[in-house]
Short mmCIF file of C-alpha atoms in Angstrom, two decimals:
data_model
loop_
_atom_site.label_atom_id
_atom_site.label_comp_id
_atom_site.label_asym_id
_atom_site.label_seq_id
_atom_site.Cartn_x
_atom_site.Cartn_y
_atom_site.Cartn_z
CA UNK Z 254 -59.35 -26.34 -30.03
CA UNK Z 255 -58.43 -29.16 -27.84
CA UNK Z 256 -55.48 -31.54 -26.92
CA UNK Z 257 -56.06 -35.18 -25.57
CA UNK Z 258 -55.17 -35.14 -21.89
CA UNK Z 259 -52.58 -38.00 -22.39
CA UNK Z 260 -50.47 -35.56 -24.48
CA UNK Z 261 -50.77 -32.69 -21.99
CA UNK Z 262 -49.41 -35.48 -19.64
CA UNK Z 263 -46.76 -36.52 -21.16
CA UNK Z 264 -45.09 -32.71 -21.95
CA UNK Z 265 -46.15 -32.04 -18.48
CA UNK Z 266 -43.89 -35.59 -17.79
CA UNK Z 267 -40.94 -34.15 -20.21
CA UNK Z 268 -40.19 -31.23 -18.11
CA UNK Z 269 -40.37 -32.89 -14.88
CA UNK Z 270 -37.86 -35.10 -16.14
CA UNK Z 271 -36.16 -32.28 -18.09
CA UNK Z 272 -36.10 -30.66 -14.05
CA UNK Z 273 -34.60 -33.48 -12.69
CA UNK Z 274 -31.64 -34.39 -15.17
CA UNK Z 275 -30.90 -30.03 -14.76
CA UNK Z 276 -30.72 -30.72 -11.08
CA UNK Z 277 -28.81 -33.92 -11.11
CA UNK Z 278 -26.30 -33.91 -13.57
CA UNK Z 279 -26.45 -30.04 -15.74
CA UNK Z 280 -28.48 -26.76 -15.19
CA UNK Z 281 -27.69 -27.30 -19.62
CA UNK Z 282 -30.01 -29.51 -19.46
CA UNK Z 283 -32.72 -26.52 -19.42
CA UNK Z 284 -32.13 -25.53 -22.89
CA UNK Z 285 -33.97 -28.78 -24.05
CA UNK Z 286 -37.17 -27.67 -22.38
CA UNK Z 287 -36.68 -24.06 -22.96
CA UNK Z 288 -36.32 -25.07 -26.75
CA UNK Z 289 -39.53 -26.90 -26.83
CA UNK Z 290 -40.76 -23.84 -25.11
CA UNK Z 291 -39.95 -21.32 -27.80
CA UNK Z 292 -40.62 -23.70 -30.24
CA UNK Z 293 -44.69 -24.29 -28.85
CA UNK Z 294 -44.51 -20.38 -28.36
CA UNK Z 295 -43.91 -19.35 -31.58
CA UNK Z 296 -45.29 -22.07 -33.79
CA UNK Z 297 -48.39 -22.63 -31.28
CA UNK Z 298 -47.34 -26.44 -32.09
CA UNK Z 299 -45.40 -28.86 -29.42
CA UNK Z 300 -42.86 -30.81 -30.53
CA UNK Z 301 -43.46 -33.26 -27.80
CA UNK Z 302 -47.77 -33.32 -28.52
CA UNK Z 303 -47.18 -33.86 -32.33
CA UNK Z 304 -44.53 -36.61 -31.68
CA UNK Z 305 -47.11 -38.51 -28.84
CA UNK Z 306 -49.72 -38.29 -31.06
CA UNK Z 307 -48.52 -41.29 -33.02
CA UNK Z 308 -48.13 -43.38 -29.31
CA UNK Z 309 -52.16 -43.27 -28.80
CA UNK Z 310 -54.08 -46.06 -28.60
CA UNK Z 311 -57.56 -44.99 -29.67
CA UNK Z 312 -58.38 -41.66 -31.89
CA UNK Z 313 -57.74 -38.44 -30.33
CA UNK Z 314 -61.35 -36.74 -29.60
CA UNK Z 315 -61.83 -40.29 -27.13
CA UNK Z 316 -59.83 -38.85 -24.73
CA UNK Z 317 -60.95 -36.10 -22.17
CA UNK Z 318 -60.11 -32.48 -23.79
CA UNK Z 319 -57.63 -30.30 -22.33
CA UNK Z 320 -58.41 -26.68 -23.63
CA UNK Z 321 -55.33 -25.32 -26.08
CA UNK Z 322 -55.21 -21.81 -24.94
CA UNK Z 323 -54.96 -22.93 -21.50
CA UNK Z 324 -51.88 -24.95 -22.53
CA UNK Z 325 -50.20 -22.16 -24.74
CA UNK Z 326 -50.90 -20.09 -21.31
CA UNK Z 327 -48.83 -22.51 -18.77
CA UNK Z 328 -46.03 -23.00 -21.75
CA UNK Z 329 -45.42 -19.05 -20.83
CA UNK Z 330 -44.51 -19.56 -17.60
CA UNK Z 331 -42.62 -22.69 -17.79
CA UNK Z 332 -40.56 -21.30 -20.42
CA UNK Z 333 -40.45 -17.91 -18.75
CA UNK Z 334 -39.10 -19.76 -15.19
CA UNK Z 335 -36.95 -21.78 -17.15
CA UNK Z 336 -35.24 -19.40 -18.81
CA UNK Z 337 -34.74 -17.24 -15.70
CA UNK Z 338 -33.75 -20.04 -13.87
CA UNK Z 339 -31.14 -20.71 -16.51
CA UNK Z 340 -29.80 -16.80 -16.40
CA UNK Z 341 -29.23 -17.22 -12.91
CA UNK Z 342 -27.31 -20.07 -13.67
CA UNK Z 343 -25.19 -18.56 -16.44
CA UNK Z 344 -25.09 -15.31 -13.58
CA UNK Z 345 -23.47 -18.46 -10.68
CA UNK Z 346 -26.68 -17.92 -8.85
CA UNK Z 347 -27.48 -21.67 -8.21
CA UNK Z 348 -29.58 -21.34 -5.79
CA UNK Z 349 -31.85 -19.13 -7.64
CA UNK Z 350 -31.71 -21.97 -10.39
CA UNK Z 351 -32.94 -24.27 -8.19
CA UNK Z 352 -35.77 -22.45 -7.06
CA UNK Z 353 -37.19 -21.42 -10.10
CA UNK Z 354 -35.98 -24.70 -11.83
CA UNK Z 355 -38.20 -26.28 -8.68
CA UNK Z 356 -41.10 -23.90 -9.15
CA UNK Z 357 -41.67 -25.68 -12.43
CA UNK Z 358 -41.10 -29.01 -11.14
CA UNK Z 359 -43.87 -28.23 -8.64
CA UNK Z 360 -46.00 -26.78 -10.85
CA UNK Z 361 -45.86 -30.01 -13.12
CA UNK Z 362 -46.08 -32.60 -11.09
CA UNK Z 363 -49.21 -30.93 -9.18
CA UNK Z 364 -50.87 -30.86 -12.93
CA UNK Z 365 -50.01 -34.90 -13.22
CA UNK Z 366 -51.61 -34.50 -10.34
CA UNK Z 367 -54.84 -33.22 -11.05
CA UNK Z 368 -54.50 -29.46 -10.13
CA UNK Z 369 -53.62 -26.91 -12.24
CA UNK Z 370 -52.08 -23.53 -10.94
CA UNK Z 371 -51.52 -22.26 -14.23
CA UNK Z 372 -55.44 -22.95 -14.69
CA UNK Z 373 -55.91 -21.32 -11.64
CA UNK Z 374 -53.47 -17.84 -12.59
CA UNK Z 375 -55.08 -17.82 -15.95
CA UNK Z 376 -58.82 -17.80 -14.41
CA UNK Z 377 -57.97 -15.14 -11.84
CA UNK Z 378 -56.24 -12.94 -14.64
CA UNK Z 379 -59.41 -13.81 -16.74
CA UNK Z 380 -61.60 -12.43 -14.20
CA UNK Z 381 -59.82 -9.35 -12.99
CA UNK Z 382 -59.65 -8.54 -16.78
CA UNK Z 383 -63.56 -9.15 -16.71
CA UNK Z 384 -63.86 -6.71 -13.99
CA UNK Z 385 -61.88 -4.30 -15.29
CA UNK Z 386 -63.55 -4.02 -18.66
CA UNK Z 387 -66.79 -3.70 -16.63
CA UNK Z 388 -66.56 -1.00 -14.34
#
């Protein structure tokens, strides 16, 4: 299963933004992504893909593919460094916040970008499990 690259972009767009309103005015600002997090996680539906489906222009399967799993994959860890950015905050550790708060940012803006390190973890995990299976 795919998702239309557009809709990648603009969740990928939503935490950035998410990022920067958590940096600039309140660290409880992460709940809103982490939400959407748990929420993709557990329903394997995003509340911000369904809800930019209805902004396309042309059908869906026009636009390039971006692969589902892969997407489910990188939701992990931004909701994972979210979240542990967040405990550091409830813990007073704000620079620890902003680091992993940043490591997301990062991560986002490189995939608006054009390169994925998510893609990248996920195909080096892929092929140590590959090797592993096959020794």
């Amino acid at each position: 299963m795919t998702i239309p690259k557009p809709l990648v972009q603009l969740n990928q767009l939503f935490i950035c933004i998410s990022i920067i309103f958590s940096l600039t005015i309140s660290p409880w600002v992460l709940l809103v992504p982490i939400s959407v997090g748990i929420i993709t996680l557990v329903t394997k539906q995003n509340p911000i893909i369904r809800s930019g489906k209805f902004f396309l222009s042309k059908p869906a399967e026009s636009y390039p593919p971006e692969d589902k799993d892969q997407q489910l994959f990188n939701q992990w860890i931004a909701t994972i460094c979210l979240s542990v950015a967040f405990l550091f905050f409830l813990l007073g550790q704000q620079v620890l916040t902003v680091v992993f708060s940043v490591m997301v940012f990062i991560a986002a803006v490189t995939a608006l970008l054009g390169y994925c390190i998510g893609c990248q973890i996920r195909y080096k995990f892929k092929m140590w499990q590959y090797k592993q299976n096959n020794k």
